[in-house]
Coordinates of C-alpha atoms in Angstrom, one line a residue:
Chain A
X1 CA 21.3 14.0 20.9
X2 CA 22.5 11.0 23.0
X3 CA 20.2 8.7 25.0
X4 CA 21.4 6.0 27.4
X5 CA 19.6 2.9 28.7
X6 CA 20.7 0.1 31.0
X7 CA 19.4 -3.4 30.3
X8 CA 19.3 -6.3 32.8
X9 CA 19.6 -9.8 31.5
X10 CA 16.5 -11.9 32.2
X11 CA 14.2 -8.9 32.8
X12 CA 11.6 -9.9 30.1
X13 CA 8.9 -7.8 31.9
X14 CA 10.8 -4.6 30.9
X15 CA 12.2 -5.7 27.6
X16 CA 11.2 -3.1 25.0
X17 CA 11.5 -0.1 27.3
X18 CA 14.4 1.5 25.4
X19 CA 12.8 1.0 22.0
X20 CA 9.5 2.3 23.3
X21 CA 11.3 5.5 24.6
X22 CA 13.2 5.9 21.4
X23 CA 10.0 5.6 19.4
X24 CA 8.4 8.4 21.5
X25 CA 11.4 10.6 21.0
X26 CA 11.5 10.0 17.2
X27 CA 7.8 10.7 17.0
X28 CA 8.3 14.0 18.8
X29 CA 11.0 14.9 16.3
X30 CA 8.5 14.3 13.5
X31 CA 10.7 11.5 12.0
X32 CA 8.7 9.7 9.2
X33 CA 6.8 6.7 10.5
X34 CA 8.4 4.3 8.1
X35 CA 11.8 5.1 9.5
X36 CA 10.6 5.0 13.1
X37 CA 9.2 1.5 12.5
X38 CA 12.5 0.2 11.2
X39 CA 14.4 1.8 14.2
X40 CA 11.9 0.3 16.7
X41 CA 11.9 -3.2 15.2
X42 CA 15.7 -3.3 15.0
X43 CA 16.3 -1.9 18.5
X44 CA 13.6 -4.0 20.1
X45 CA 15.1 -7.2 18.7
X46 CA 18.6 -6.1 19.9
X47 CA 17.2 -5.2 23.3
X48 CA 15.5 -8.6 23.6
X49 CA 18.8 -10.3 22.6
X50 CA 20.5 -8.8 25.7
X51 CA 17.6 -9.7 27.9
X52 CA 17.4 -13.3 26.6
X53 CA 21.1 -14.1 26.3
X54 CA 23.3 -11.6 28.3
X55 CA 23.9 -10.7 31.9
X56 CA 23.5 -7.0 31.4
X57 CA 24.1 -4.4 28.7
X58 CA 24.2 -0.7 27.9
X59 CA 22.4 1.0 25.0
X60 CA 23.6 4.3 23.6
X61 CA 21.4 5.9 20.9
X62 CA 22.6 9.0 19.1
X63 CA 20.4 10.9 16.9
X64 CA 21.5 13.5 14.4
X65 CA 19.8 14.9 11.3
X66 CA 21.5 12.3 9.1
X67 CA 21.2 9.0 11.0
X68 CA 20.3 7.2 14.1
X69 CA 23.1 5.2 15.6
X70 CA 22.4 2.5 18.2
X71 CA 25.2 0.8 20.1
X72 CA 24.3 -2.1 22.2
X73 CA 27.2 -3.4 24.4
X74 CA 26.6 -6.4 26.6
X75 CA 28.4 -8.6 29.0
X76 CA 27.4 -12.1 28.1
X77 CA 28.3 -15.4 26.5
X78 CA 29.1 -13.8 23.1
X79 CA 28.4 -15.3 19.7
X80 CA 30.6 -18.1 18.6
X81 CA 29.7 -18.1 14.9
X82 CA 28.3 -14.7 13.8
X83 CA 27.4 -15.9 10.2
X84 CA 25.5 -18.8 11.7
X85 CA 23.6 -16.5 14.0
X86 CA 22.7 -14.3 11.1
X87 CA 20.8 -17.2 9.5
X88 CA 17.0 -17.1 9.9
X89 CA 15.8 -19.6 12.4
X90 CA 19.1 -20.3 14.1
X91 CA 18.9 -19.8 17.8
X92 CA 20.8 -20.8 20.9
X93 CA 18.0 -19.7 23.2
X94 CA 17.1 -21.9 26.1
X95 CA 13.8 -23.8 26.2
X96 CA 12.7 -21.5 29.0
X97 CA 13.2 -18.4 26.8
X98 CA 11.5 -20.0 23.8
X99 CA 8.4 -20.7 26.0
X100 CA 8.2 -17.0 26.6
X101 CA 7.8 -16.4 22.9
X102 CA 11.3 -15.3 22.2
X103 CA 14.3 -17.1 20.7
X104 CA 12.8 -17.9 17.3
X105 CA 16.1 -17.2 15.6
X106 CA 14.8 -14.1 13.8
X107 CA 16.5 -11.5 15.9
X108 CA 19.7 -10.7 14.1
X109 CA 18.3 -11.3 10.6
X110 CA 15.4 -9.0 11.5
X111 CA 17.8 -6.3 12.7
X112 CA 19.8 -6.6 9.6
X113 CA 16.7 -6.3 7.4
X114 CA 15.7 -3.1 9.1
X115 CA 19.1 -1.4 9.4
X116 CA 21.1 0.5 6.8
X117 CA 24.2 -1.0 8.4
X118 CA 24.8 -3.6 11.1
X119 CA 28.2 -4.2 12.6
X120 CA 28.7 -7.1 15.1
X121 CA 31.7 -7.6 17.3
X122 CA 31.7 -10.5 19.7
X123 CA 34.0 -12.3 22.1
X124 CA 33.0 -15.7 23.4
X125 CA 32.8 -15.5 27.2
X126 CA 33.0 -11.7 27.2
X127 CA 30.1 -10.2 25.4
X128 CA 28.7 -8.7 22.2
X129 CA 28.7 -5.3 20.7
X130 CA 26.2 -4.3 18.0
X131 CA 26.2 -1.1 16.0
X132 CA 23.0 -0.5 14.1
X133 CA 22.6 2.5 11.9
X134 CA 19.4 3.7 10.3
X135 CA 19.7 6.6 8.0
X136 CA 17.3 9.5 8.3
X137 CA 17.9 11.1 5.0
Chain B
X1 CA -2.7 29.2 19.1
X2 CA -5.3 31.5 17.8
X3 CA -9.0 32.5 18.1
X4 CA -11.6 31.2 20.5
X5 CA -13.2 28.7 18.1
X6 CA -12.3 25.1 17.9
X7 CA -11.5 24.1 14.4
X8 CA -14.5 21.8 14.3
X9 CA -17.5 21.4 16.5
X10 CA -16.3 22.3 20.0
X11 CA -16.1 26.0 20.9
X12 CA -14.9 27.8 24.1
X13 CA -17.2 30.5 25.3
X14 CA -14.7 32.9 26.7
X15 CA -17.4 34.9 28.5
X16 CA -18.3 31.7 30.5
X17 CA -14.8 30.2 30.9
X18 CA -13.5 30.8 34.4
X19 CA -10.0 29.6 33.6
X20 CA -10.2 26.7 36.0
X21 CA -7.7 24.6 34.0
X22 CA -9.6 21.4 34.4
X23 CA -9.8 21.0 30.6
X24 CA -6.1 21.4 30.0
X25 CA -5.4 18.4 32.3
X26 CA -7.7 16.0 30.5
X27 CA -6.9 16.7 26.9
X28 CA -5.2 13.6 25.5
X29 CA -3.2 15.6 23.0
X30 CA -2.3 18.4 25.4
X31 CA -3.9 20.9 23.0
X32 CA -5.2 23.3 25.6
X33 CA -3.5 26.1 27.6
X34 CA -4.7 28.8 30.0
X35 CA -3.9 32.4 28.9
X36 CA -5.4 35.6 30.3
X37 CA -7.5 33.4 32.5
X38 CA -9.2 31.7 29.6
X39 CA -8.8 28.3 28.0
X40 CA -7.1 28.5 24.6
X41 CA -6.7 25.8 22.0
X42 CA -4.2 24.6 19.5
X43 CA -6.7 23.7 16.8
X44 CA -4.2 21.6 14.9
X45 CA -3.8 19.2 17.8
X46 CA -7.5 18.9 18.7
X47 CA -9.1 15.5 17.8
X48 CA -12.7 16.5 18.7
X49 CA -12.9 13.8 21.4
X50 CA -14.8 16.1 23.8
X51 CA -12.8 15.2 27.0
X52 CA -12.6 18.9 27.7
X53 CA -16.4 19.3 27.4
X54 CA -16.8 16.6 30.0
X55 CA -14.4 18.2 32.4
X56 CA -15.7 21.8 32.1
X57 CA -17.6 22.8 35.3
X58 CA -19.2 25.9 33.8
X59 CA -20.3 24.6 30.4
X60 CA -17.9 27.1 28.7
X61 CA -17.1 24.4 26.2
X62 CA -20.0 23.9 23.9
X63 CA -20.9 21.8 20.9
X64 CA -22.0 24.2 18.2
X65 CA -25.1 22.8 16.6
X66 CA -26.8 23.6 13.4
X67 CA -30.1 25.6 13.6
X68 CA -33.0 23.1 13.9
X69 CA -35.2 25.3 11.7
X70 CA -32.8 24.7 8.8
X71 CA -34.6 21.4 8.2
X72 CA -37.6 23.3 6.9
X73 CA -35.5 24.6 4.0
X74 CA -36.0 21.2 2.4
X75 CA -39.1 19.5 1.1
X76 CA -37.8 16.0 1.9
X77 CA -36.5 16.0 5.4
X78 CA -34.9 12.7 6.1
X79 CA -33.8 12.0 9.7
X80 CA -31.1 9.4 10.3
X81 CA -31.8 8.0 13.7
X82 CA -29.3 6.0 15.6
X83 CA -30.6 3.2 17.8
X84 CA -28.8 5.0 20.6
X85 CA -31.4 7.8 20.4
X86 CA -34.2 5.4 21.2
X87 CA -31.9 4.0 23.9
X88 CA -31.9 7.4 25.6
X89 CA -35.6 7.3 26.5
X90 CA -37.1 5.6 29.5
X91 CA -38.2 2.1 28.5
X92 CA -41.9 3.1 29.2
X93 CA -41.8 5.2 26.0
X94 CA -42.3 3.1 22.9
X95 CA -40.6 3.5 19.6
X96 CA -44.0 4.4 18.1
X97 CA -44.2 7.4 20.5
X98 CA -40.7 8.5 19.5
X99 CA -41.2 8.2 15.8
X100 CA -44.6 9.8 15.9
X101 CA -43.2 12.8 17.8
X102 CA -40.3 13.1 15.3
X103 CA -42.7 13.2 12.4
X104 CA -44.7 15.8 14.2
X105 CA -41.7 18.1 14.8
X106 CA -41.1 18.1 11.1
X107 CA -39.3 15.2 9.5
X108 CA -40.9 13.5 6.5
X109 CA -38.9 10.3 6.5
X110 CA -37.1 8.5 9.3
X111 CA -34.4 5.9 8.6
X112 CA -32.4 4.0 11.1
X113 CA -28.6 4.7 10.8
X114 CA -27.8 1.1 11.4
X115 CA -29.7 0.0 8.3
X116 CA -26.4 -0.4 6.5
X117 CA -24.7 -2.4 9.3
X118 CA -25.3 -6.0 8.0
X119 CA -23.8 -5.1 4.7
X120 CA -20.9 -3.2 6.3
X121 CA -20.1 -6.1 8.6
X122 CA -19.9 -8.5 5.6
X123 CA -17.7 -6.0 3.8
X124 CA -15.3 -5.7 6.8
X125 CA -14.9 -9.5 6.8
X126 CA -13.7 -9.3 3.2
X127 CA -11.7 -6.1 3.8
X128 CA -9.6 -7.6 6.6
X129 CA -8.5 -10.5 4.5
X130 CA -6.8 -8.2 2.0
X131 CA -5.3 -5.5 4.2
X132 CA -2.5 -5.0 6.7
X133 CA -3.2 -6.6 10.1
X134 CA -4.7 -5.6 12.4
X135 CA -7.4 -3.6 10.7
X136 CA -8.4 -0.7 13.0
X137 CA -12.0 0.3 12.7
X138 CA -12.6 3.8 11.4
X139 CA -16.0 3.9 13.1
X140 CA -15.0 6.4 15.9
X141 CA -13.9 9.7 14.3
X142 CA -12.1 10.8 17.5
X143 CA -9.9 7.7 17.2
X144 CA -9.2 8.2 13.5
X145 CA -8.1 11.7 14.4
X146 CA -6.1 10.5 17.4
X147 CA -4.2 8.1 15.1
X148 CA -3.6 10.8 12.5
X149 CA -2.1 13.1 15.1
X150 CA -0.4 10.8 17.6
X151 CA 0.1 7.4 15.9
X152 CA 1.1 8.1 12.3
X153 CA 2.7 4.6 12.0
X154 CA -0.8 3.0 12.5
X155 CA -2.5 5.0 9.7
X156 CA -2.1 2.2 7.2
X157 CA -4.1 0.0 9.6
X158 CA -7.1 2.2 9.6
X159 CA -10.0 0.7 7.7
X160 CA -10.9 2.4 4.5
X161 CA -14.6 1.9 4.9
X162 CA -17.1 4.5 5.8
X163 CA -19.2 4.5 9.0
X164 CA -22.8 3.3 8.9
X165 CA -24.2 6.8 9.0
X166 CA -22.4 7.9 5.8
X167 CA -23.4 4.7 4.0
X168 CA -27.1 5.0 5.0
X169 CA -27.1 8.7 4.2
X170 CA -25.8 8.0 0.7
X171 CA -28.3 5.3 0.3
X172 CA -31.2 7.5 1.3
X173 CA -30.2 10.2 -1.1
X174 CA -29.7 7.8 -4.0
X175 CA -33.1 6.3 -3.4
X176 CA -34.8 9.7 -3.4
X177 CA -33.0 10.8 -6.5
X178 CA -34.2 7.6 -8.2
X179 CA -37.7 8.5 -7.3
X180 CA -37.2 11.7 -9.2
X181 CA -36.9 14.0 -6.2
X182 CA -34.9 17.2 -7.0
X183 CA -31.5 17.1 -5.3
X184 CA -32.1 20.6 -3.8
X185 CA -35.2 19.4 -2.0
X186 CA -33.4 16.7 -0.1
X187 CA -32.2 17.4 3.4
X188 CA -30.5 14.6 5.3
X189 CA -30.1 15.1 9.1
X190 CA -28.2 13.0 11.6
X191 CA -28.6 12.9 15.4
X192 CA -25.1 12.8 16.9
X193 CA -24.1 11.6 20.4
X194 CA -20.7 13.4 20.2
X195 CA -18.7 16.3 18.8
X196 CA -16.4 14.0 16.8
X197 CA -19.2 12.9 14.6
X198 CA -20.0 16.5 13.8
X199 CA -16.4 17.1 12.9
X200 CA -16.5 13.9 10.7
X201 CA -19.5 15.4 8.8
X202 CA -18.0 18.8 8.4
X203 CA -14.5 17.7 7.5
X204 CA -14.6 14.0 6.6
X205 CA -11.3 12.2 6.7
X206 CA -10.7 9.6 4.0
X207 CA -11.3 11.4 0.7
X208 CA -15.0 11.3 0.4
X209 CA -17.7 13.9 0.5
X210 CA -20.6 13.4 2.9
X211 CA -24.2 13.8 1.7
X212 CA -25.4 14.6 5.2
X213 CA -26.9 18.1 5.2
X214 CA -26.5 18.9 8.9
X215 CA -26.1 17.4 12.3
X216 CA -28.4 17.7 15.2
X217 CA -27.2 17.4 18.8
X218 CA -28.7 14.4 20.5
X219 CA -29.4 16.3 23.7
X220 CA -31.3 19.1 21.9
X221 CA -33.4 16.7 19.8
X222 CA -34.1 14.6 22.9
X223 CA -35.6 17.6 24.6
X224 CA -37.7 18.5 21.6
X225 CA -38.9 15.0 21.1
X226 CA -39.7 14.3 24.7
X227 CA -41.6 17.6 25.0
X228 CA -43.7 16.5 22.0
X229 CA -44.3 13.0 23.4
X230 CA -45.5 14.6 26.7
X231 CA -48.1 16.6 24.8
X232 CA -49.4 13.6 22.9
X233 CA -52.2 11.3 24.1
X234 CA -51.9 7.6 23.6
X235 CA -54.8 7.6 21.3
X236 CA -53.0 10.1 19.0
X237 CA -50.3 7.7 18.1
X238 CA -50.9 6.4 14.6
X239 CA -47.3 5.8 13.8
X240 CA -46.6 2.1 13.7
X241 CA -42.8 1.8 13.7
X242 CA -41.5 -1.7 13.3
X243 CA -37.8 -1.9 13.6
X244 CA -36.5 -4.7 11.4
X245 CA -32.9 -4.2 12.3
X246 CA -30.8 -7.2 13.1
X247 CA -29.4 -7.9 16.5
X248 CA -25.9 -6.9 15.5
X249 CA -27.1 -3.7 13.9
X250 CA -28.6 -2.6 17.2
X251 CA -25.5 -3.5 19.1
X252 CA -23.1 -2.0 16.6
X253 CA -22.5 1.3 18.5
X254 CA -22.0 -0.5 21.8
X255 CA -18.7 -1.7 23.0
X256 CA -17.9 -5.0 21.2
X257 CA -20.6 -4.2 18.7
X258 CA -18.1 -4.4 15.9
X259 CA -15.5 -6.8 17.4
X260 CA -18.2 -9.2 18.4
X261 CA -19.5 -9.5 14.9
X262 CA -16.4 -9.7 12.8
X263 CA -14.7 -12.9 11.8
X264 CA -11.2 -13.6 13.1
X265 CA -9.4 -12.5 16.2
X266 CA -11.0 -9.3 17.3
X267 CA -10.6 -7.0 20.3
X268 CA -12.7 -4.1 21.5
X269 CA -11.2 -1.2 23.5
X270 CA -13.1 1.8 24.9
X271 CA -12.3 4.9 27.0
X272 CA -9.6 7.3 26.1
X273 CA -7.1 6.3 28.7
X274 CA -7.4 2.6 27.8
X275 CA -7.1 3.5 24.1
X276 CA -3.9 5.4 24.6
X277 CA -2.3 2.7 26.7
X278 CA -3.3 0.1 24.0
X279 CA -2.2 2.1 21.0
X280 CA 1.2 2.8 22.6
X281 CA 1.6 -0.9 23.0
X282 CA 0.4 -1.7 19.5
X283 CA 2.8 0.7 18.0
X284 CA 5.7 -0.9 19.9
X285 CA 5.1 -4.5 19.1
X286 CA 5.0 -5.7 15.6
X287 CA 3.8 -9.1 16.7
X288 CA 0.1 -8.4 17.2
X289 CA -1.9 -11.3 15.9
X290 CA -5.3 -9.5 15.8
X291 CA -7.4 -9.3 12.7
X292 CA -9.6 -6.5 13.8
X293 CA -9.6 -3.8 16.5
X294 CA -12.6 -1.9 17.5
X295 CA -11.4 1.3 19.3
X296 CA -13.7 3.9 20.7
X297 CA -12.9 7.1 22.5
X298 CA -15.8 7.0 25.0
X299 CA -16.2 4.7 27.9
X300 CA -19.0 2.3 26.9
X301 CA -18.6 3.7 23.3
X302 CA -21.4 5.9 21.9
X303 CA -23.8 5.7 24.9
X304 CA -20.9 7.4 26.7
X305 CA -20.8 10.2 24.1
X306 CA -20.8 13.8 25.5
X307 CA -24.2 14.6 24.0
X308 CA -25.9 11.3 25.1
X309 CA -27.7 12.4 28.1
X310 CA -29.1 9.2 29.6
X311 CA -26.9 7.2 32.0
X312 CA -24.5 5.2 29.7
X313 CA -25.1 1.9 31.5
X314 CA -28.8 2.2 31.4
X315 CA -28.7 3.1 27.7
X316 CA -26.5 0.1 27.0
X317 CA -28.9 -2.1 28.9
X318 CA -31.9 -0.7 27.0
X319 CA -30.2 -1.3 23.7
X320 CA -29.2 -4.8 24.5
X321 CA -32.8 -5.4 25.5
X322 CA -33.9 -4.1 22.1
X323 CA -31.3 -6.3 20.4
X324 CA -32.5 -9.4 22.2
X325 CA -35.9 -9.1 20.5
X326 CA -34.3 -8.5 17.1
X327 CA -33.8 -11.0 14.2
X328 CA -30.4 -12.3 13.3
X329 CA -30.5 -10.6 9.9
X330 CA -32.1 -7.2 9.2
X331 CA -35.4 -7.6 7.5
X332 CA -35.1 -4.7 5.2
X333 CA -37.4 -3.9 2.3
X334 CA -36.2 -5.4 -0.9
X335 CA -35.3 -2.0 -2.3
X336 CA -32.6 -1.7 0.3
X337 CA -29.5 -2.7 -1.5
X338 CA -25.9 -1.5 -0.9
X339 CA -22.9 -1.7 -3.2
X340 CA -19.3 -1.7 -2.3
X341 CA -18.6 1.6 -4.0
X342 CA -21.0 3.3 -1.5
X343 CA -19.0 2.2 1.5
X344 CA -15.4 2.6 0.3
X345 CA -13.4 5.5 1.7
X346 CA -10.0 6.7 0.4
X347 CA -6.6 7.2 2.0
X348 CA -6.2 8.8 5.4
X349 CA -3.4 11.4 5.7
X350 CA -1.3 11.8 8.8
X351 CA -1.8 15.1 10.6
X352 CA 1.2 14.6 12.9
X353 CA 1.6 17.3 15.5
X354 CA 4.8 19.3 15.0
X355 CA 6.0 19.3 18.6
X356 CA 9.3 21.1 18.0
X357 CA 10.1 21.8 14.4
X358 CA 9.5 20.4 10.9
X359 CA 13.2 20.5 10.2
X360 CA 14.7 17.5 12.0
X361 CA 18.0 19.3 12.8
X362 CA 16.1 22.2 14.4
X363 CA 13.8 19.7 16.1
X364 CA 16.7 17.9 17.7
X365 CA 18.2 21.1 18.9
X366 CA 14.9 22.3 20.4
X367 CA 14.2 19.0 22.0
X368 CA 17.6 19.1 23.7
X369 CA 16.9 22.6 25.0
X370 CA 13.5 21.5 26.2
X371 CA 15.1 18.6 28.1
X372 CA 17.5 21.0 29.8
X373 CA 14.7 23.3 30.8
X374 CA 12.7 20.4 32.2
X375 CA 15.6 19.6 34.6
X376 CA 15.0 23.1 36.1
X377 CA 11.3 22.5 36.5
X378 CA 9.8 20.9 39.6
X379 CA 8.1 18.1 37.6
X380 CA 4.9 18.3 39.7
X381 CA 2.7 19.1 36.7
X382 CA 0.8 21.7 38.8
X383 CA -0.5 23.6 35.9
X384 CA 0.1 27.0 37.4
X385 CA 2.0 28.0 34.3
X386 CA -1.2 27.4 32.2
X387 CA 0.2 24.3 30.6
X388 CA -0.9 20.8 31.4
X389 CA 2.6 19.6 32.5
X390 CA 6.2 20.6 33.1
X391 CA 7.0 18.8 29.8
X392 CA 4.4 20.9 28.0
X393 CA 5.7 24.1 29.4
X394 CA 9.3 23.3 28.4
X395 CA 8.1 22.5 24.9
X396 CA 6.1 25.7 24.7
X397 CA 9.1 27.7 25.7
X398 CA 11.4 26.3 23.0
X399 CA 8.7 26.9 20.5
X400 CA 8.6 30.5 21.6
X401 CA 5.1 30.3 22.9
X402 CA 5.7 30.6 26.6
X403 CA 8.3 31.7 29.1
X404 CA 10.2 29.6 31.7
X405 CA 9.3 32.3 34.3
X406 CA 5.6 31.2 33.9
X407 CA 6.7 28.4 36.3
X408 CA 6.0 29.6 39.9
X409 CA 9.1 27.7 41.2
X410 CA 11.3 29.5 38.7
X411 CA 9.7 32.8 39.7
X412 CA 10.5 32.2 43.3
X413 CA 14.1 31.5 42.4
X414 CA 14.3 34.5 40.2
X415 CA 12.8 36.7 42.8
X416 CA 15.3 35.5 45.4
X417 CA 18.3 36.1 43.0
X418 CA 16.9 39.5 42.2
X419 CA 16.3 38.7 38.5
X420 CA 12.6 39.3 38.8
X421 CA 10.9 42.0 40.9
X422 CA 7.8 41.3 42.9
X423 CA 5.7 43.4 40.5
X424 CA 7.1 41.5 37.4
X425 CA 6.3 38.2 39.0
X426 CA 2.8 39.4 39.8
X427 CA 2.3 40.5 36.2
X428 CA 3.3 37.1 34.9
X429 CA 0.7 35.4 36.9
X430 CA -1.9 37.9 35.6
X431 CA -0.8 37.2 32.1
X432 CA -1.6 33.5 32.6
X433 CA -4.6 33.7 34.9
X434 CA -6.1 37.1 34.1
X435 CA -6.3 40.2 36.3
X436 CA -9.7 39.1 37.7
X437 CA -8.2 36.1 39.5
X438 CA -6.2 38.5 41.7
X439 CA -8.9 41.0 42.6
X440 CA -9.8 40.9 46.3
X441 CA -13.3 39.9 46.7

């Protein structure tokens, strides 16, 4: 099953819509709550990253009996140093974004902690593509 | 979907049900359908909240109560009385009048349910320090069941402490046993304002056995008591009841009764719609900084219970008035002592509703089929198919429990294309709504 979502940069009011929808779907599929929680946390963080940093992005979630694959492809500034971005507490978020309670530098580390695999590709000035996988079995 | 009896306390009287479909629209877990012109229930999905009871215009949904005369099978007849019961009466009737009448109708001992509240409140303060945040109160049995069925990820947040009624009941029994009373002579009775509390007594969640013998419906006992009071003359009243409950004990069953008395950041939510909106949000966001959440199914909490007959706002005001005169700490006789082992409850299991299939592969397949079906449906949630929404119909179809032709829009299309005859279409509507709905009057 494949589900698609479009995310607008800067739309904090609706940040979390995709992860909320995915949560609903996984609940209806009777996926164990522990796994749902990991998917929702990882996807929410990634979704907020697009809202906070990029201009826009697409999310494609595919669910099969073995795993949940989430691909988040954005048009944005990209990440200059991925290993630095993976460090807890590192953030390039603006003061404005931080005041909204985001940008604590926990996004990517949090995704990584909840995912079975995380693959990041980024081009500075172009955008970032994340592939997050959470295994179901 | 089977039988006409709810799994727990609510029952549909099919002779009285007119198949109006009001109940199917208000059920928070979409557990009701109309078939053959009568409401039918998926018992596994029912959380005993009683929203259907409220919506029923013909009183076809009833709360099964235990026979009152059962109390006389016991020599010691202990009545656990919630403050809310007193709150139902006009303020011109004193607590002495009420207690006197209750003794007259047959009880040998009356104990206030909220006697255990002060101890419970202290225990909750300790509990929340050592458990996952936020702690969700287990006070309202409908909420415990809603979380079991619809929010399995929040199960670990449910508080593993019993409700005041269970603690007080256990305490009363222990005390009588200590006095040398034979266990078989003890009957402990509780007056309930709702169906969920009955379900909680009949089938407690949280690995403990209840010592409550049976549950009496608040509306029935109110009538019995009021009738007795009306027959009594003022000079007859010898009963001197002096409530020694604390302010917080009296307020406990009101909205903010728990949240307003627990340390830390607390929040109180009441009313089923509000609860669902809030739990959806709570499940999404990991960053909730609350220590304790009081969540109640009924608007205005227990005074809004389906068996509470007084106006809920007046009952709340009455109880607040009672609380204002009460001491800060309950002045209980020295023999009243509670221990932590009396209030501890065990694990709560999830009871997640299998919407499509237990097997994830099959569930994905069925969900995709349901989604395709939904695109053919009008999405107006008219309920003419006997299901509460187009989504519910499409799910029923993939589970093999309904047909897509139950949708009147699909019927029209199939009639036009010649796939369905006029007679067949008519028969389908009779299957859902019963032959009687189509008889000319």
